[in-house]
Coordinates of C-alpha atoms in Angstrom, one line a residue:
M1 CA 152.6 136.6 165.1
L2 CA 155.0 138.5 163.3
T3 CA 156.2 141.3 166.4
R4 CA 157.1 144.8 164.9
I5 CA 160.0 146.3 167.4
L6 CA 160.6 150.3 167.2
C7 CA 164.2 150.7 165.8
F8 CA 164.8 146.8 165.4
T9 CA 168.1 148.3 163.5
A10 CA 169.7 148.2 166.8
V11 CA 169.3 144.6 167.7
V12 CA 171.6 144.9 164.8
A13 CA 173.9 147.1 165.9
A14 CA 174.6 145.7 169.3
C15 CA 174.6 142.0 167.2
L16 CA 177.6 143.4 165.5
S17 CA 179.2 145.8 167.8
L18 CA 178.6 143.4 170.7
P19 CA 181.6 145.1 172.6
Q20 CA 184.5 143.5 174.2
T21 CA 183.1 144.2 177.7
S22 CA 179.3 143.6 179.0
Q23 CA 179.2 147.4 179.3
A24 CA 178.9 148.4 175.6
H25 CA 177.0 152.4 176.7
F26 CA 178.7 155.7 175.3
L27 CA 177.4 159.2 175.0
W28 CA 175.3 160.6 172.4
L29 CA 173.4 164.0 171.6
V30 CA 170.5 163.9 169.2
R31 CA 168.7 167.1 168.3
T32 CA 164.4 165.8 168.7
D33 CA 162.2 168.6 166.0
A34 CA 159.4 171.1 167.8
S35 CA 157.1 169.4 167.3
T36 CA 158.5 167.3 170.6
G37 CA 159.8 170.2 172.0
D38 CA 162.9 171.7 170.5
Q39 CA 165.7 170.2 172.4
V40 CA 169.4 168.4 173.0
H41 CA 169.1 164.9 174.8
V42 CA 172.2 163.5 175.7
Y43 CA 171.7 159.3 176.5
F44 CA 174.2 156.7 177.7
A45 CA 172.7 153.9 175.7
E46 CA 174.6 151.5 172.7
A47 CA 173.2 153.8 170.3
A48 CA 171.2 156.8 169.6
E49 CA 168.0 156.6 171.4
A50 CA 167.0 156.4 175.2
D51 CA 168.1 153.9 177.3
D52 CA 167.9 153.0 181.1
P53 CA 168.1 156.5 182.7
D54 CA 169.6 155.5 185.6
L55 CA 172.7 154.8 183.6
L56 CA 173.4 158.9 183.4
D57 CA 173.7 159.1 187.1
R58 CA 177.5 157.9 185.7
V59 CA 178.1 160.9 183.8
Q60 CA 179.0 163.8 186.2
D61 CA 178.3 166.7 184.5
P62 CA 179.1 166.5 181.1
T63 CA 179.4 169.9 178.7
V64 CA 177.6 170.4 175.9
W65 CA 178.3 173.4 173.1
R66 CA 175.8 174.1 170.4
L67 CA 177.9 175.8 167.2
A68 CA 176.1 177.9 164.4
P69 CA 178.2 178.9 161.3
G70 CA 179.7 182.4 162.1
K71 CA 178.9 182.4 165.7
A72 CA 180.7 181.7 168.7
A73 CA 179.9 179.0 170.4
R74 CA 177.2 178.8 173.0
K75 CA 177.5 176.4 176.0
L76 CA 173.4 174.9 177.2
D77 CA 172.5 174.4 180.2
L78 CA 171.3 170.4 180.3
A79 CA 168.3 169.3 183.3
K80 CA 167.3 165.9 184.3
G81 CA 164.7 164.8 182.0
D82 CA 162.7 161.1 182.1
D83 CA 165.3 159.5 180.4
S84 CA 168.6 162.0 178.9
L85 CA 170.0 165.5 180.3
A86 CA 168.5 167.6 178.1
A87 CA 168.8 171.5 177.3
A88 CA 165.8 173.7 175.3
L89 CA 167.0 175.7 172.5
D90 CA 165.9 179.0 171.9
A91 CA 164.0 180.1 168.8
E92 CA 167.9 181.3 167.6
T93 CA 169.2 178.1 166.8
G94 CA 168.7 177.4 162.7
D95 CA 169.0 173.7 161.6
D96 CA 172.3 174.4 160.4
A97 CA 173.5 174.2 164.0
V98 CA 176.2 171.1 165.4
F99 CA 176.2 170.6 168.8
V100 CA 179.3 168.7 170.4
L101 CA 179.9 167.1 174.3
S102 CA 183.3 166.5 175.6
H103 CA 183.8 164.4 178.5
T104 CA 186.2 162.6 180.4
Y105 CA 184.2 159.4 182.7
G106 CA 186.5 158.7 185.0
V107 CA 189.5 155.7 185.0
I108 CA 188.4 152.3 184.8
D109 CA 190.0 148.7 185.6
R110 CA 188.9 146.1 183.9
G111 CA 190.2 143.0 182.7
G112 CA 193.3 143.1 184.1
Q113 CA 193.8 147.0 182.1
T114 CA 193.7 150.5 183.3
F115 CA 192.6 152.8 181.1
L116 CA 190.8 156.5 181.1
L117 CA 187.8 156.8 179.4
C118 CA 187.0 160.0 177.4
Y119 CA 183.7 160.1 175.4
C120 CA 182.9 162.9 172.9
A121 CA 179.4 163.1 171.3
K122 CA 177.9 165.2 168.4
T123 CA 174.9 165.9 165.9
G124 CA 173.4 168.1 164.0
P125 CA 172.3 168.8 160.7
Q126 CA 171.3 166.3 158.1
L127 CA 173.6 164.8 155.9
G128 CA 175.0 167.3 153.0
S129 CA 174.9 170.3 155.0
K130 CA 177.4 172.2 154.6
A131 CA 177.8 173.7 158.5
W132 CA 179.5 170.1 159.2
S133 CA 182.3 171.3 157.6
K134 CA 182.1 174.8 158.9
V135 CA 181.8 175.2 162.8
G136 CA 184.9 173.8 162.6
S137 CA 183.6 171.4 166.4
G138 CA 187.4 169.7 166.5
K139 CA 188.3 172.1 168.3
L140 CA 185.9 171.3 171.0
A141 CA 186.4 167.7 170.8
D142 CA 189.4 166.2 170.1
L143 CA 188.5 162.7 168.9
D144 CA 185.9 163.8 166.0
V145 CA 183.3 161.6 163.4
M146 CA 182.5 164.2 160.4
P147 CA 179.8 163.2 157.4
G148 CA 180.2 163.6 154.3
E149 CA 178.5 161.6 151.0
K150 CA 179.7 160.2 148.1
D151 CA 178.5 158.0 145.4
G152 CA 174.5 157.2 146.9
K153 CA 176.9 156.1 150.1
I154 CA 177.8 158.0 153.5
T155 CA 181.4 158.4 154.3
A156 CA 183.3 159.0 157.9
T157 CA 186.4 160.7 158.6
V158 CA 187.4 160.4 161.6
L159 CA 190.0 162.6 162.9
W160 CA 192.3 163.3 166.3
R161 CA 192.6 167.0 167.1
G162 CA 192.2 168.3 163.5
K163 CA 194.2 164.6 161.4
P164 CA 192.9 161.8 160.0
V165 CA 193.5 158.8 162.2
E166 CA 194.7 155.6 160.4
G167 CA 193.4 152.5 161.8
A168 CA 190.2 153.8 163.4
E169 CA 187.6 151.3 164.3
V170 CA 184.3 152.9 163.2
T171 CA 180.4 151.4 163.4
C172 CA 177.3 152.2 162.2
S173 CA 174.0 151.4 161.8
G174 CA 170.9 152.9 160.9
P175 CA 167.4 151.1 159.0
G176 CA 168.2 149.1 156.9
A177 CA 171.9 149.1 157.2
V178 CA 174.4 147.9 159.4
G179 CA 178.3 148.5 159.2
E180 CA 182.1 148.1 161.3
A181 CA 185.2 149.1 159.2
V182 CA 188.6 150.4 159.9
T183 CA 189.9 154.1 158.5
N184 CA 192.1 154.1 155.9
A185 CA 195.7 156.8 155.8
K186 CA 193.4 159.6 155.0
G187 CA 190.8 158.7 157.8
E188 CA 187.9 157.3 155.8
V189 CA 185.4 154.8 155.9
T190 CA 182.6 154.5 153.9
F191 CA 179.2 152.7 154.6
D192 CA 176.1 151.5 152.9
R193 CA 172.9 154.0 152.9
G194 CA 170.0 152.3 154.1
K195 CA 166.8 153.8 154.4
A196 CA 165.9 157.6 155.6
G197 CA 166.2 157.9 159.2
L198 CA 168.9 158.5 162.5
Y199 CA 171.9 157.1 162.1
S200 CA 174.4 156.0 164.7
I201 CA 178.4 156.2 163.6
R202 CA 180.7 155.0 167.0
A203 CA 184.6 155.3 166.2
R204 CA 187.2 154.2 168.5
R205 CA 191.1 155.8 169.4
I206 CA 193.2 154.4 172.1
E207 CA 196.0 156.5 173.2
E208 CA 199.0 155.9 174.6
K209 CA 199.3 157.6 176.9
S210 CA 199.6 157.2 181.3
G211 CA 199.1 159.6 184.0
D212 CA 196.6 160.1 186.4
L213 CA 193.7 161.5 187.4
D214 CA 192.3 162.6 190.9
G215 CA 195.0 160.3 192.9
E216 CA 194.0 157.2 190.1
K217 CA 196.4 156.1 187.9
Y218 CA 195.7 154.5 184.1
G219 CA 197.7 152.9 181.7
S220 CA 196.5 154.3 178.5
V221 CA 193.8 156.6 177.5
R222 CA 190.8 155.5 175.5
H223 CA 188.5 158.2 173.3
Y224 CA 185.0 157.0 171.8
A225 CA 183.2 159.3 169.5
T226 CA 180.1 159.1 168.8
L227 CA 178.1 160.9 165.6
A228 CA 174.1 161.1 166.0
L229 CA 173.2 161.5 162.1
H230 CA 169.8 162.0 159.8
V231 CA 169.9 160.4 156.9
P232 CA 166.9 161.4 154.1
A233 CA 166.6 160.0 151.6
D234 CA 168.7 159.0 148.5
N235 CA 166.0 160.3 146.3
K236 CA 168.6 159.3 143.0
K237 CA 168.9 156.0 144.5
A238 CA 165.5 155.5 144.5
D239 CA 164.3 156.3 140.6
K240 CA 167.0 154.2 139.9
K241 CA 165.4 151.6 142.0
Q242 CA 161.9 152.4 141.1
A243 CA 163.3 152.8 136.7
E244 CA 164.6 148.9 137.3
K245 CA 161.7 147.7 139.3
A246 CA 159.6 148.5 136.5
S247 CA 162.0 147.3 133.4
K248 CA 161.9 143.9 135.2
T249 CA 158.1 143.9 135.6
K250 CA 157.8 144.8 132.0
A251 CA 160.3 141.9 130.8
A252 CA 158.4 139.9 133.4
K253 CA 155.1 140.2 131.7
A254 CA 156.4 139.7 128.5
A255 CA 158.1 136.1 129.7
T256 CA 155.2 135.0 130.7
S257 CA 153.2 136.1 128.0
Q258 CA 155.6 133.5 125.7
K259 CA 156.5 130.9 128.2
P260 CA 156.2 129.8 131.7
R261 CA 159.4 130.4 133.1
P262 CA 161.1 126.9 135.8
K263 CA 161.4 128.0 139.2
T264 CA 164.6 126.2 140.4
A265 CA 163.3 126.6 144.2
Q266 CA 160.0 128.9 145.5
S267 CA 159.6 129.4 148.8
E268 CA 155.8 129.8 150.5
K269 CA 154.2 130.9 153.9
S270 CA 153.9 127.7 155.7
S271 CA 150.4 126.1 157.7
Y272 CA 152.7 125.2 160.3
P273 CA 151.4 127.0 163.4
E274 CA 153.6 129.1 164.4
L275 CA 156.4 129.5 167.2
P276 CA 154.9 130.3 170.9
K277 CA 157.6 133.1 171.4
D278 CA 159.2 135.6 168.6
V279 CA 163.2 134.1 168.7
T280 CA 166.1 134.7 167.6
S281 CA 169.8 133.2 167.7
F282 CA 168.3 129.5 168.9
G283 CA 169.0 126.5 168.6
G284 CA 167.4 124.6 166.1
A285 CA 167.5 120.8 164.5
V286 CA 165.0 118.1 162.9
L287 CA 165.0 115.2 164.2
G288 CA 162.7 112.2 162.6
D289 CA 159.2 113.8 162.0
A290 CA 159.6 116.9 164.5
L291 CA 161.7 120.3 164.4
Y292 CA 163.2 121.2 167.8
I293 CA 164.0 124.8 169.7
Y294 CA 165.3 125.6 172.5
G295 CA 166.4 128.7 174.1
G296 CA 167.5 131.9 172.6
H297 CA 166.4 135.4 172.6
Q298 CA 162.9 136.7 173.2
G299 CA 163.7 140.2 174.6
D300 CA 163.5 143.4 172.8
A301 CA 166.3 146.1 171.2
H302 CA 169.4 146.4 173.7
S303 CA 167.7 144.1 176.1
Y304 CA 169.5 141.1 177.3
S305 CA 168.2 139.4 180.3
H306 CA 168.0 136.1 182.0
D307 CA 163.9 136.1 181.5
E308 CA 164.5 137.6 177.7
Q309 CA 166.8 134.0 177.7
G310 CA 164.5 131.3 176.7
D311 CA 165.0 127.9 178.5
V312 CA 162.6 125.3 177.5
L313 CA 163.1 122.8 174.7
Q314 CA 159.9 122.9 171.9
R315 CA 159.2 120.6 169.2
L316 CA 156.8 120.4 166.6
D317 CA 155.7 117.1 164.5
L318 CA 155.5 118.1 161.0
A319 CA 152.9 114.8 160.2
K320 CA 150.6 116.3 162.1
P321 CA 151.2 119.9 163.1
K322 CA 149.1 120.8 165.5
A323 CA 151.0 122.6 168.0
W324 CA 154.3 123.0 169.6
E325 CA 154.4 121.1 172.9
T326 CA 157.6 121.6 175.5
L327 CA 159.7 118.6 176.8
A328 CA 161.8 119.9 179.1
K329 CA 163.8 122.9 181.1
G330 CA 167.2 123.5 180.9
P331 CA 169.6 126.3 181.4
H332 CA 168.3 129.8 180.1
L333 CA 170.9 130.1 176.9
Q334 CA 170.9 132.4 173.3
G335 CA 174.2 132.2 170.8
L336 CA 173.4 128.5 171.1
A337 CA 174.5 125.4 168.9
M338 CA 171.8 122.5 168.7
V339 CA 172.6 119.0 166.3
A340 CA 170.4 116.1 165.3
H341 CA 172.5 112.7 164.8
G342 CA 170.8 108.8 165.9
G343 CA 168.0 109.8 167.3
K344 CA 169.0 112.4 169.6
L345 CA 170.1 116.1 169.9
Y346 CA 172.9 117.6 171.1
R347 CA 173.2 120.8 173.0
V348 CA 176.4 123.0 173.1
G349 CA 177.5 126.1 174.8
G350 CA 175.3 129.5 174.4
F351 CA 175.8 132.6 176.3
T352 CA 173.5 133.1 180.0
A353 CA 172.6 136.9 180.9
K354 CA 172.9 137.0 184.8
N355 CA 171.3 140.5 185.1
A356 CA 167.3 140.7 185.9
A357 CA 165.2 142.6 183.0
G358 CA 167.0 146.6 183.2
E359 CA 169.9 145.6 185.2
E360 CA 173.2 146.5 183.6
H361 CA 174.0 143.1 181.9
D362 CA 176.3 140.5 183.2
L363 CA 176.7 137.9 180.3
W364 CA 178.8 134.7 180.8
S365 CA 179.5 132.3 178.2
Q366 CA 178.9 128.4 178.7
D367 CA 180.8 125.3 178.6
S368 CA 178.1 123.1 178.7
V369 CA 177.2 120.2 176.7
A370 CA 174.1 117.7 176.5
C371 CA 172.5 115.7 174.9
F372 CA 168.5 115.3 174.9
D373 CA 166.5 111.7 174.2
P374 CA 163.5 112.1 172.8
A375 CA 162.2 108.8 174.3
D376 CA 162.3 109.1 178.0
G377 CA 162.4 113.2 178.2
K378 CA 165.4 114.2 179.9
W379 CA 169.3 115.7 179.2
R380 CA 172.1 114.0 180.1
D381 CA 175.5 116.2 180.2
L382 CA 178.1 115.4 178.0
P383 CA 181.9 116.3 178.8
S384 CA 182.0 120.2 179.0
L385 CA 183.8 122.3 176.2
P386 CA 187.4 122.8 176.7
E387 CA 186.2 127.2 177.0
P388 CA 183.1 128.7 177.2
R389 CA 181.7 129.4 173.8
S390 CA 178.9 131.0 172.7
S391 CA 177.7 132.8 169.1
H392 CA 179.7 129.9 167.3
D393 CA 178.0 127.2 165.0
A394 CA 177.9 123.2 165.5
A395 CA 177.5 120.0 163.0
I396 CA 177.4 116.7 162.1
L397 CA 180.5 114.9 159.7
G398 CA 179.9 110.9 160.2
D399 CA 178.9 110.2 164.4
K400 CA 181.5 113.5 165.0
L401 CA 180.1 116.0 166.5
Y402 CA 182.1 119.0 165.6
V403 CA 181.8 122.8 166.5
A404 CA 183.9 126.3 165.3
G405 CA 184.0 129.7 165.5
G406 CA 182.2 132.3 168.6
W407 CA 183.7 133.5 171.5
A408 CA 183.3 134.1 175.5
L409 CA 181.8 136.7 177.1
R410 CA 183.1 137.1 180.6
G411 CA 180.8 139.9 182.5
E412 CA 183.5 142.8 182.5
D413 CA 186.2 141.9 180.9
D414 CA 187.0 142.4 178.0
S415 CA 185.5 139.5 175.8
K416 CA 187.8 136.2 174.1
W417 CA 187.5 135.4 170.6
H418 CA 188.6 131.7 170.2
D419 CA 191.0 130.8 167.4
T420 CA 190.5 126.9 168.5
A421 CA 187.2 124.0 166.4
W422 CA 187.1 121.0 168.3
V423 CA 185.1 117.6 167.6
M424 CA 183.8 114.9 169.7
D425 CA 183.5 111.4 168.4
L426 CA 180.4 110.7 169.7
A427 CA 180.1 107.5 169.0
A428 CA 183.0 106.5 171.1
D429 CA 182.7 104.1 174.4
K430 CA 183.8 107.7 176.6
P431 CA 183.5 110.9 173.8
T432 CA 185.9 113.3 174.6
W433 CA 186.6 117.0 173.3
K434 CA 190.1 116.7 170.6
A435 CA 190.8 119.8 169.4
L436 CA 191.7 120.1 165.5
P437 CA 194.1 122.0 164.0
K438 CA 194.1 125.6 164.7
P439 CA 191.3 127.5 162.8
P440 CA 193.1 129.8 159.7
F441 CA 190.3 132.8 161.2
Q442 CA 188.1 134.8 164.2
R443 CA 184.6 134.7 163.6
R444 CA 181.0 134.5 165.5
A445 CA 178.0 135.2 164.1
L446 CA 178.4 132.1 161.4
A447 CA 177.7 129.0 159.6
L448 CA 178.9 126.2 160.1
A449 CA 177.9 123.3 157.7
A450 CA 178.7 119.7 157.0
H451 CA 178.7 118.7 153.6
D452 CA 180.6 116.1 150.8
G453 CA 182.7 115.1 153.4
K454 CA 184.0 118.9 155.1
L455 CA 183.2 121.2 157.2
Y456 CA 182.5 124.5 156.1
V457 CA 182.6 127.3 158.6
I458 CA 180.7 130.4 156.2
G459 CA 180.7 134.1 157.1
G460 CA 180.4 135.8 160.2
M461 CA 181.7 138.6 162.1
Q462 CA 185.5 139.4 162.8
P463 CA 187.3 141.0 165.8
K464 CA 188.4 143.2 163.3
G465 CA 187.4 144.9 160.6
G466 CA 183.1 143.8 160.7
P467 CA 181.5 141.5 158.6
S468 CA 182.6 138.8 156.4
T469 CA 182.0 136.2 154.1
R470 CA 185.6 134.7 153.8
V471 CA 184.6 130.0 153.3
D472 CA 187.0 128.0 155.2
V473 CA 186.5 124.3 154.7
F474 CA 188.3 121.4 156.8
D475 CA 189.0 117.9 155.1
P476 CA 189.1 115.3 158.6
Q477 CA 191.0 112.9 155.9
T478 CA 193.6 115.3 155.4
G479 CA 193.6 117.1 158.8
G480 CA 194.2 120.6 157.2
W481 CA 192.3 123.9 156.6
S482 CA 191.5 125.3 152.9
E483 CA 189.8 129.0 151.9
G484 CA 186.8 128.2 150.2
P485 CA 184.5 130.4 147.6
S486 CA 183.9 133.7 149.5
L487 CA 179.9 133.8 149.3
P488 CA 179.2 137.1 146.8
G489 CA 177.9 140.3 147.6
E490 CA 178.4 143.2 150.7
P491 CA 180.3 141.8 153.8
I492 CA 176.9 141.8 155.8
E493 CA 175.9 139.0 153.7
G494 CA 177.8 136.2 156.0
F495 CA 176.6 138.0 159.4
G496 CA 174.0 135.8 160.6
S497 CA 173.2 133.4 158.0
S498 CA 172.0 129.2 158.2
A499 CA 173.3 126.7 156.6
F500 CA 172.9 123.2 155.3
A501 CA 173.0 120.8 153.0
T502 CA 170.0 119.0 151.3
A503 CA 169.8 115.9 148.3
G504 CA 174.0 116.4 148.1
K505 CA 174.0 120.4 147.6
L506 CA 175.0 123.2 150.2
Y507 CA 172.2 125.5 151.0
V508 CA 172.8 128.8 152.3
S509 CA 170.3 131.9 153.2
T510 CA 171.5 135.0 154.0
I511 CA 170.5 138.7 155.6
R512 CA 170.1 140.0 152.9
G513 CA 168.1 137.1 151.6
N514 CA 169.9 135.4 148.8
L515 CA 169.4 132.2 149.0
Q516 CA 173.1 131.1 147.6
R517 CA 173.9 127.2 146.2
L518 CA 177.6 125.4 146.5
S519 CA 178.3 125.4 142.5
D520 CA 179.2 120.7 142.2
D521 CA 183.0 121.8 142.0
G522 CA 183.0 123.6 144.8
S523 CA 184.4 127.0 143.1
K524 CA 182.0 128.8 143.9
W525 CA 178.2 130.2 145.1
Q526 CA 175.3 130.8 142.6
L527 CA 172.3 132.6 144.2
V528 CA 169.2 130.2 143.3
R529 CA 166.6 132.9 144.4
E530 CA 165.8 135.8 146.7
L531 CA 163.9 134.4 149.3
E532 CA 160.3 136.1 150.5
T533 CA 161.6 136.8 154.0
A534 CA 165.1 137.8 154.6
R535 CA 166.2 136.1 157.6
F536 CA 169.5 136.4 160.1
F537 CA 169.9 134.5 163.8
H538 CA 167.4 132.6 162.2
R539 CA 167.8 128.8 161.4
M540 CA 167.0 126.7 157.9
L541 CA 166.8 123.4 158.5
P542 CA 166.0 120.2 155.8
I543 CA 162.7 118.6 156.6
A544 CA 163.0 116.0 153.4
E545 CA 165.1 115.9 150.7
G546 CA 165.4 119.2 148.6
K547 CA 163.0 120.6 151.2
F548 CA 164.2 123.2 154.0
V549 CA 161.8 125.5 156.5
L550 CA 163.1 128.5 156.9
V551 CA 162.1 129.4 161.9
G552 CA 162.8 132.4 163.7
G553 CA 165.3 134.8 163.3
A554 CA 164.8 138.8 162.8
N555 CA 164.4 141.3 159.5
M556 CA 166.5 144.2 159.5
S557 CA 163.6 146.7 158.9
I558 CA 160.3 144.5 159.9
G559 CA 161.5 142.9 163.5
K560 CA 161.5 139.1 164.4
F561 CA 159.6 136.5 162.6
G562 CA 157.0 133.8 164.5
H563 CA 155.9 132.4 161.5
L564 CA 157.7 129.4 159.4
D565 CA 158.7 129.3 156.1
V566 CA 159.1 126.8 153.8
V567 CA 162.0 126.8 150.9
E568 CA 161.5 124.1 148.0
V569 CA 164.8 123.3 146.0
K570 CA 165.0 121.2 142.9

């Protein structure tokens, strides 16, 4: 049961840029081709695609202009459609036309701050067209994003009234490519180029300017600029990859004909039954001869609702893996952590969507902690976390449960990135949470693992700067934090990974499908192999000495996974 989700990369974009508030919607312009009616659409969504059409009722009379080299700007007439505001284009509209929207949304009061919200949106020809620099879109949009390409990568230059903006936050999502960065002194950021398709690029600038609009006062102005960019296939890159693949295939055949090459790890699609539902961001643990999963996200792209979050604990007998069985119900949660210790399961935090499907997201992190005893099949509450937390991870070291990373989603208020870590002694008569020394990081969507008497906090997403491959190490003996070797590769390698130790070695499986192992001296990561299925927001759990099972998660170009993979390491 491998679900293919349309535009699944939007899920990654939503995860990477899950907003500081629950309202992650922006104005986008998208041009459709003649086969579906040559039109320009206005969407109010997280990415450059249709979302809930009712949200457009909040957008009053946006203005869209058509710009073309050598021609005067022309205002387009918009009409309400099924899922967008749309303007039909005439036969004179060439392929080099650029479309610009500028709109003042209004005054927003959120998290104790009152600000004016302004949107600029743009779309046009494909990446590489000279029309982008010829039409002067900056005359109609205060905050502008200018696309370009360099060394096979996508560049975006953020301009404020025609001048480069340093320090602007920019996100990019497209087929097989996601990222988040901050502009340099030239106003530039660079993103990896994935597959051909429509890319959603977004920039933000906060103007420290107070004023009032229609009698409503505000203390600052938040500007968001979006760019829906058609990116063609990178033929040079494709040719290079094809040549490299052919070379590797030839070398592999030659090596095979001479002498078999030993493998340090091998993976295979297991004979275990598939998950009852494809799921990401769930809790998973192995206890005895059984695999347990709890909660998680079961919905489609951009869709977070109460009914799309799992609320049951399920078990698979690994010795006699006939079918999954449901053991007990609990709260609807995703972005939680679950670990096994002393014959019991421990569930920690997560977030709950209070909204129904189709309603505006109302997401709240939870502080709940519970213990499940398979002997009687019941959940029992434990002391709550000192603060609500989700998108974190947990690990067991000795008899102690450790929690690090994550943030607190708080409905319409700004989310809080945690700079705390906690420990609870499960062997104590009255377990309580105690604070660890303050961690030198704030990250979510990370992995936490116990190895060699220490805790390893691996990768994740940062409040600013996007994904990170940084590794931080906590030593309970000294009570100190230190920085370990970063994961090799691009920053995205650290996002949504899973880590666990087996046979005295620490392993990490990454979003790119790389299985990395920490060297014996702890100084570097070594590539064990490329896994058959690249996953993120999954769980990699040991089922025997030197053997893992990969459960759930998703792939940027394929979708969510229902099947389980077994990975053997030597």
